[in-house]
XYZ file of C-alpha atoms in Angstrom:
438
model
C -2.273 26.852 -55.851
C -2.721 29.972 -53.865
C -0.462 30.555 -50.908
C -2.493 30.385 -47.655
C -2.038 32.410 -44.486
C -4.196 32.667 -41.369
C -5.531 34.805 -38.487
C -7.042 33.940 -35.187
C -10.637 35.121 -34.681
C -10.952 35.272 -30.829
C -11.281 38.983 -30.505
C -14.412 40.990 -30.221
C -15.382 42.736 -33.476
C -18.636 44.244 -34.791
C -20.195 44.993 -38.216
C -23.433 46.319 -39.510
C -25.143 42.934 -39.149
C -23.034 40.391 -37.098
C -21.313 40.350 -33.634
C -18.808 37.604 -32.722
C -18.469 37.478 -28.913
C -15.733 35.489 -27.062
C -15.838 35.864 -23.376
C -13.902 33.668 -20.918
C -13.590 30.840 -23.447
C -17.464 30.918 -24.084
C -18.038 31.953 -27.650
C -21.334 33.036 -29.151
C -22.604 34.354 -32.403
C -25.255 37.107 -32.113
C -27.384 39.216 -34.279
C -27.730 43.038 -34.215
C -30.602 43.097 -36.819
C -33.226 40.546 -37.896
C -32.599 38.748 -41.216
C -34.783 36.921 -43.768
C -34.384 33.259 -44.409
C -33.225 32.920 -48.092
C -30.401 34.214 -50.219
C -31.185 35.912 -53.526
C -28.142 34.092 -54.920
C -29.215 30.661 -53.677
C -31.627 28.103 -55.088
C -34.264 26.449 -52.967
C -34.449 23.023 -54.608
C -33.057 20.379 -52.248
C -31.154 17.459 -53.742
C -33.055 14.264 -54.819
C -32.599 10.866 -53.267
C -34.322 7.657 -54.112
C -35.850 4.820 -52.166
C -35.408 1.066 -53.190
C -38.044 1.540 -56.073
C -35.989 4.243 -57.604
C -38.732 6.906 -57.491
C -37.367 10.359 -56.292
C -38.242 11.766 -52.946
C -37.156 15.084 -51.260
C -34.396 15.123 -48.690
C -35.105 16.996 -45.400
C -34.292 20.709 -45.583
C -30.937 22.012 -44.467
C -30.571 22.276 -40.694
C -31.498 25.856 -39.479
C -28.801 25.950 -36.734
C -25.244 24.572 -36.870
C -22.350 24.603 -34.446
C -19.195 25.965 -36.107
C -15.952 26.088 -34.069
C -17.931 26.183 -30.947
C -20.265 28.822 -32.006
C -23.956 28.228 -32.763
C -24.822 29.837 -36.088
C -28.403 30.143 -37.337
C -29.096 29.779 -41.070
C -30.908 33.035 -41.345
C -27.661 34.824 -40.197
C -25.677 33.428 -43.085
C -28.168 32.775 -45.923
C -30.099 36.028 -46.518
C -32.288 37.818 -48.960
C -29.882 40.687 -49.247
C -28.081 42.018 -52.445
C -24.710 41.887 -50.572
C -25.227 38.193 -49.643
C -24.397 35.310 -52.046
C -24.118 32.353 -49.601
C -26.538 29.404 -50.728
C -28.068 26.607 -48.690
C -25.533 24.093 -50.042
C -22.577 26.021 -48.592
C -24.250 26.755 -45.234
C -24.784 23.108 -44.886
C -21.019 22.493 -45.038
C -20.118 24.865 -42.164
C -18.943 23.044 -39.201
C -18.275 19.591 -40.904
C -14.506 20.067 -40.457
C -13.351 17.010 -42.349
C -9.775 18.007 -41.356
C -10.597 17.030 -37.696
C -11.521 13.501 -38.560
C -8.663 11.220 -37.935
C -9.935 8.435 -40.175
C -10.724 10.710 -43.026
C -8.177 11.128 -45.836
C -8.125 14.891 -45.129
C -7.564 14.321 -41.316
C -4.908 11.673 -42.001
C -2.878 14.014 -44.265
C -3.155 16.789 -41.730
C -1.836 14.596 -38.874
C 1.017 13.304 -40.918
C 2.139 16.816 -41.527
C 1.741 17.523 -37.818
C 4.023 14.517 -37.121
C 6.790 15.997 -39.374
C 6.708 19.324 -37.458
C 6.468 17.600 -34.060
C 9.468 15.390 -34.922
C 11.700 18.066 -36.583
C 10.669 21.074 -34.565
C 9.577 19.672 -31.191
C 7.367 21.974 -29.042
C 7.958 24.778 -31.550
C 4.775 25.178 -33.670
C 1.494 26.110 -32.191
C -1.428 24.335 -33.993
C -5.004 25.806 -34.702
C -7.517 23.823 -36.535
C -10.873 25.047 -34.979
C -10.872 28.718 -35.877
C -14.211 30.459 -36.870
C -14.501 30.462 -40.655
C -16.516 33.584 -40.931
C -14.292 36.638 -41.015
C -14.123 40.304 -41.964
C -13.064 41.638 -45.336
C -10.267 43.203 -43.554
C -8.951 39.910 -42.160
C -9.561 38.019 -45.332
C -7.857 40.476 -47.770
C -6.515 43.733 -46.246
C -4.466 42.154 -43.530
C -2.565 40.057 -46.141
C -2.151 42.896 -48.654
C -4.520 41.590 -51.308
C -4.877 44.599 -53.672
C -8.264 46.391 -53.597
C -8.915 45.592 -57.176
C -7.845 41.905 -56.994
C -10.290 39.515 -58.622
C -10.452 37.379 -55.578
C -12.505 40.136 -53.808
C -15.404 39.966 -56.283
C -18.751 38.495 -55.599
C -18.001 36.120 -58.464
C -15.256 34.561 -56.529
C -15.942 34.988 -52.714
C -18.924 34.188 -50.564
C -20.094 37.273 -48.840
C -22.343 37.203 -45.758
C -22.642 40.984 -46.085
C -20.446 43.685 -47.649
C -17.894 43.537 -44.792
C -18.072 39.824 -43.911
C -17.107 36.703 -45.805
C -16.629 33.023 -45.561
C -12.783 32.815 -45.430
C -11.081 32.204 -48.776
C -7.874 30.941 -47.215
C -6.538 30.215 -43.729
C -4.452 33.280 -44.243
C -7.389 35.214 -42.973
C -6.193 34.478 -39.486
C -2.455 35.285 -39.777
C -2.433 38.980 -38.538
C -4.098 38.356 -35.221
C -1.982 35.318 -34.414
C 1.111 37.469 -34.988
C -0.220 40.371 -33.029
C -0.948 38.023 -30.099
C 2.646 36.857 -30.006
C 2.468 33.560 -31.954
C 5.773 33.199 -33.677
C 5.664 29.720 -35.063
C 2.214 28.188 -36.033
C 0.178 25.871 -38.221
C -3.377 26.785 -39.204
C -5.693 24.190 -40.756
C -9.296 24.841 -41.787
C -12.145 24.663 -44.240
C -12.078 27.385 -46.899
C -14.725 28.614 -49.342
C -14.587 29.840 -52.853
C -17.074 30.121 -55.744
C -15.570 27.856 -58.309
C -15.972 25.679 -61.454
C -17.395 22.147 -61.396
C -15.161 19.309 -62.204
C -13.378 16.371 -60.546
C -10.736 18.621 -58.863
C -12.659 21.674 -57.821
C -15.264 22.159 -55.139
C -16.557 25.303 -53.349
C -15.373 24.009 -49.894
C -11.885 22.606 -49.507
C -9.231 22.520 -46.705
C -6.040 24.354 -46.303
C -2.902 24.358 -44.138
C -0.608 27.176 -43.707
C 2.512 27.423 -41.655
C 4.465 30.515 -40.462
C 7.768 30.928 -38.707
C 9.227 34.208 -37.466
C 12.971 35.003 -36.916
C 14.564 37.785 -34.926
C 17.933 39.436 -35.734
C 19.942 37.160 -33.422
C 18.763 34.073 -35.519
C 20.561 35.195 -38.632
C 23.366 37.383 -37.217
C 26.596 35.577 -37.767
C 25.184 33.452 -40.544
C 26.937 35.566 -43.244
C 23.557 36.294 -44.867
C 20.779 38.897 -44.493
C 17.436 38.065 -42.808
C 15.616 37.436 -46.048
C 18.128 35.018 -47.382
C 18.279 33.233 -44.053
C 14.577 32.818 -43.924
C 14.303 31.666 -47.611
C 17.037 29.010 -46.968
C 15.364 27.668 -43.807
C 12.000 27.636 -45.565
C 13.220 25.519 -48.429
C 15.050 23.100 -46.115
C 11.900 22.752 -43.982
C 9.614 22.091 -46.930
C 11.913 19.759 -48.960
C 11.871 17.642 -45.723
C 8.074 17.786 -45.635
C 7.906 16.645 -49.287
C 10.189 13.709 -48.519
C 8.019 12.877 -45.436
C 4.882 12.669 -47.585
C 6.111 11.322 -50.829
C 9.430 9.506 -50.092
C 12.683 10.231 -51.987
C 11.537 12.290 -54.890
C 13.065 14.800 -57.268
C 12.195 18.311 -56.433
C 12.433 21.757 -58.046
C 11.735 25.362 -56.993
C 9.879 27.734 -59.147
C 9.895 31.438 -58.684
C 6.366 33.003 -58.582
C 4.344 35.847 -57.240
C 2.091 36.304 -54.224
C 0.905 39.675 -52.797
C 1.931 38.732 -49.329
C 5.436 37.258 -49.820
C 8.653 38.373 -51.385
C 10.455 36.445 -52.687
C 7.817 33.830 -53.530
C 8.249 30.223 -54.606
C 6.282 27.001 -55.508
C 7.689 23.612 -54.735
C 7.194 20.980 -57.419
C 8.038 17.275 -57.090
C 8.478 14.622 -59.798
C 5.857 12.030 -58.951
C 4.392 9.227 -61.067
C 6.066 10.570 -64.095
C 4.766 14.012 -63.755
C 5.774 17.301 -62.148
C 3.318 18.003 -59.331
C 2.903 21.343 -57.680
C 2.794 20.697 -53.909
C 2.600 24.090 -52.215
C 3.260 27.889 -52.419
C 5.428 29.692 -50.013
C 7.788 32.654 -49.581
C 9.242 35.247 -47.278
C 6.557 37.272 -45.579
C 6.192 40.926 -46.750
C 7.724 43.222 -44.132
C 4.568 45.287 -44.082
C 2.573 42.380 -42.618
C 5.211 41.977 -39.775
C 5.355 45.752 -39.052
C 1.642 45.959 -38.742
C 1.587 43.343 -36.144
C 4.401 44.434 -33.941
C 7.232 42.514 -35.460
C 9.162 45.492 -37.047
C 12.663 44.001 -36.811
C 11.708 40.441 -37.746
C 11.640 38.353 -40.804
C 9.251 35.367 -41.439
C 8.575 32.580 -43.892
C 5.137 31.205 -44.650
C 3.792 28.362 -46.723
C 0.239 27.151 -47.762
C -0.979 23.932 -49.239
C -4.312 22.304 -50.196
C -5.060 19.037 -48.279
C -7.503 17.756 -50.937
C -4.820 18.176 -53.543
C -2.327 16.108 -51.490
C -4.940 13.462 -50.479
C -6.078 12.928 -54.079
C -2.540 12.084 -55.076
C -1.590 10.147 -51.999
C -4.713 7.960 -51.873
C -5.472 7.772 -55.633
C -8.950 9.497 -55.075
C -10.264 10.422 -58.532
C -13.069 12.850 -57.707
C -13.058 15.600 -55.044
C -16.727 14.999 -54.276
C -15.861 11.733 -52.632
C -14.298 13.405 -49.628
C -17.882 14.451 -48.628
C -19.308 11.030 -49.017
C -20.731 9.118 -46.021
C -20.843 5.923 -48.148
C -19.206 3.220 -46.018
C -17.590 1.749 -49.163
C -15.624 4.933 -49.129
C -15.190 5.799 -45.414
C -14.216 2.209 -44.448
C -11.106 2.219 -46.636
C -9.179 4.656 -44.510
C -7.748 4.259 -41.030
C -6.065 6.707 -38.591
C -2.309 7.115 -39.288
C -2.323 5.090 -42.611
C -1.111 7.264 -45.325
C -1.184 6.281 -48.899
C -3.693 3.378 -48.732
C -4.805 3.380 -52.295
C -8.591 4.007 -52.914
C -10.457 1.061 -54.447
C -13.404 2.308 -56.615
C -16.578 0.597 -55.358
C -18.498 1.320 -58.623
C -18.563 3.511 -61.647
C -22.119 4.600 -62.225
C -23.054 5.795 -65.684
C -22.981 9.521 -66.488
C -25.834 11.386 -68.034
C -24.986 14.286 -70.324
C -27.288 17.334 -70.814
C -26.496 20.409 -72.915
C -27.936 23.914 -72.507
C -27.427 26.821 -74.820
C -28.299 30.410 -74.201
C -27.552 34.010 -75.231
C -25.493 35.603 -72.504
C -25.608 39.106 -71.080
C -22.884 41.331 -69.940
C -23.391 40.281 -66.293
C -23.096 36.556 -67.038
C -20.294 34.614 -65.298
C -19.467 30.886 -65.388
C -19.086 30.848 -61.590
C -22.709 32.094 -61.167
C -23.816 29.240 -63.521
C -21.923 26.697 -61.556
C -23.353 27.987 -58.302
C -26.882 27.723 -59.549
C -26.433 24.194 -60.976
C -24.836 23.070 -57.649
C -27.676 24.579 -55.699
C -30.222 22.497 -57.729
C -28.258 19.192 -58.166
C -25.884 19.318 -55.318
C -23.201 16.528 -55.654
C -25.170 14.772 -58.346
C -23.414 17.144 -60.794
C -19.911 15.916 -61.880
C -18.948 18.631 -64.386
C -20.174 21.856 -66.083
C -18.079 22.589 -69.245
C -18.317 25.139 -71.989
C -18.237 23.110 -75.104
C -19.203 25.802 -77.800
C -19.471 29.518 -78.113
C -19.962 32.098 -80.938
C -20.917 35.599 -81.621
C -23.525 36.396 -84.351
C -23.681 39.419 -86.680
C -25.761 41.363 -84.159
C -23.020 41.059 -81.587
C -24.975 38.522 -79.489
C -22.927 35.808 -77.831
C -24.059 32.269 -77.342
C -22.616 29.703 -74.883
C -23.273 26.025 -74.851
C -22.551 24.153 -71.638
C -22.572 20.403 -71.166
C -23.651 19.350 -67.661
C -22.589 15.849 -66.604
C -24.748 14.243 -63.979
C -23.468 11.287 -62.114
C -23.861 9.951 -58.632
C -20.986 8.391 -56.811
C -23.267 5.957 -54.964
C -26.041 4.807 -57.242
C -27.567 5.058 -60.684
C -29.662 8.087 -61.560
C -33.036 7.642 -63.109
C -34.152 9.329 -66.343
C -36.955 11.063 -64.628
C -34.713 12.283 -61.864
C -32.154 13.802 -64.292
C -34.845 15.403 -66.506
C -36.462 17.018 -63.494
C -33.042 18.471 -62.388
C -32.345 19.665 -66.023
C -35.707 21.429 -66.296
C -35.103 23.243 -63.011
C -31.652 24.317 -64.255
C -33.211 25.732 -67.448
C -35.807 27.658 -65.498
C -33.367 29.031 -63.000
C -30.769 29.882 -65.610
C -33.136 32.056 -67.604
C -34.828 33.670 -64.508
C -31.787 34.332 -62.347
C -28.770 34.832 -64.644
C -30.517 37.219 -67.196
C -29.848 35.063 -70.215
C -32.090 33.822 -73.043
C -32.336 30.057 -73.624
C -31.749 29.078 -77.249
């Protein structure tokens, strides 16, 4: 699990296409150039639903304007017919939903329990931010947290780009530098983050992270008998071991040395839970370069990042990450504000439908592009996309065979519905991914 950091996006900044304006607390989202309505990377097929006779009908189109962190955002500003844009309708529709701000939702419950821990153990110490604008600059998302220029996370295969200099944040760390530069020394940042990813029960292109950061000045560690880095690392481990006990009770823990570009030393905390070692979070001592760039030359700091879905799935026994986005009362009614660890009771297990697709790939093919295309057509009706076979023939051509699993969490799918989806997938795979169906 990647370590997450964050940066506050309340300053004015401009790009070739977008302006974010924040004046006297009134925030607006304005265009400097006109845009078209559809993304060259997105698919235009809305997800299917059924009425009581089981025949498919079309859902209404995605809303054209959403309010995100107090800013009104038009669809044509984010989903565009532009080679530098790869944001599909399905992702735009998730902007502004902010599951982490719903007190009776598992994500919001976990967030609030973590807040309770910090409020109890560090009263009036940590500033909390959970409504920061999720559209940020490439500089904020990558450069400010020292992500190397050639790092894979910067690619269009991994990140949603609005344009060449603007992205949907990949981590809450995108807000870290500005918070530091504005004088915040202890803070927690929670928000929805976006990454192009595989399709299975534990991965979804939108999820929620929380990061924490604490800054120390020389007078904090002077007299401790240790240097600033060792002092910060010790304080970090004490804090997070307490958080793990707060969430999971008295559990065995271990620290694993690891690497993150923005901390040194870096660690992962694992707990022994339900007879398995579970990675809980990533953390470390903040790189001095980040502190220097934001006016904290003589300070040291620690930071941690965790995924709220990952914790909620374990604490509530939720088997499929898609359930977090369900409005089905059989799911939502099982959770209450402040009640951590209520075990989810499956309301039904509808049958899966398996469809295979085989094709000759090109050099430009990536699995993330395939998953993005399938999601754009089937939405949350797709449960998994898995490579089940591949080979290279004597001519050097490589074939991939993927198994697509369709399953609704709320109803049984009809044969006609699934066949219609699969034919759309076949057509779009060949026309958009530059492959040849076998």
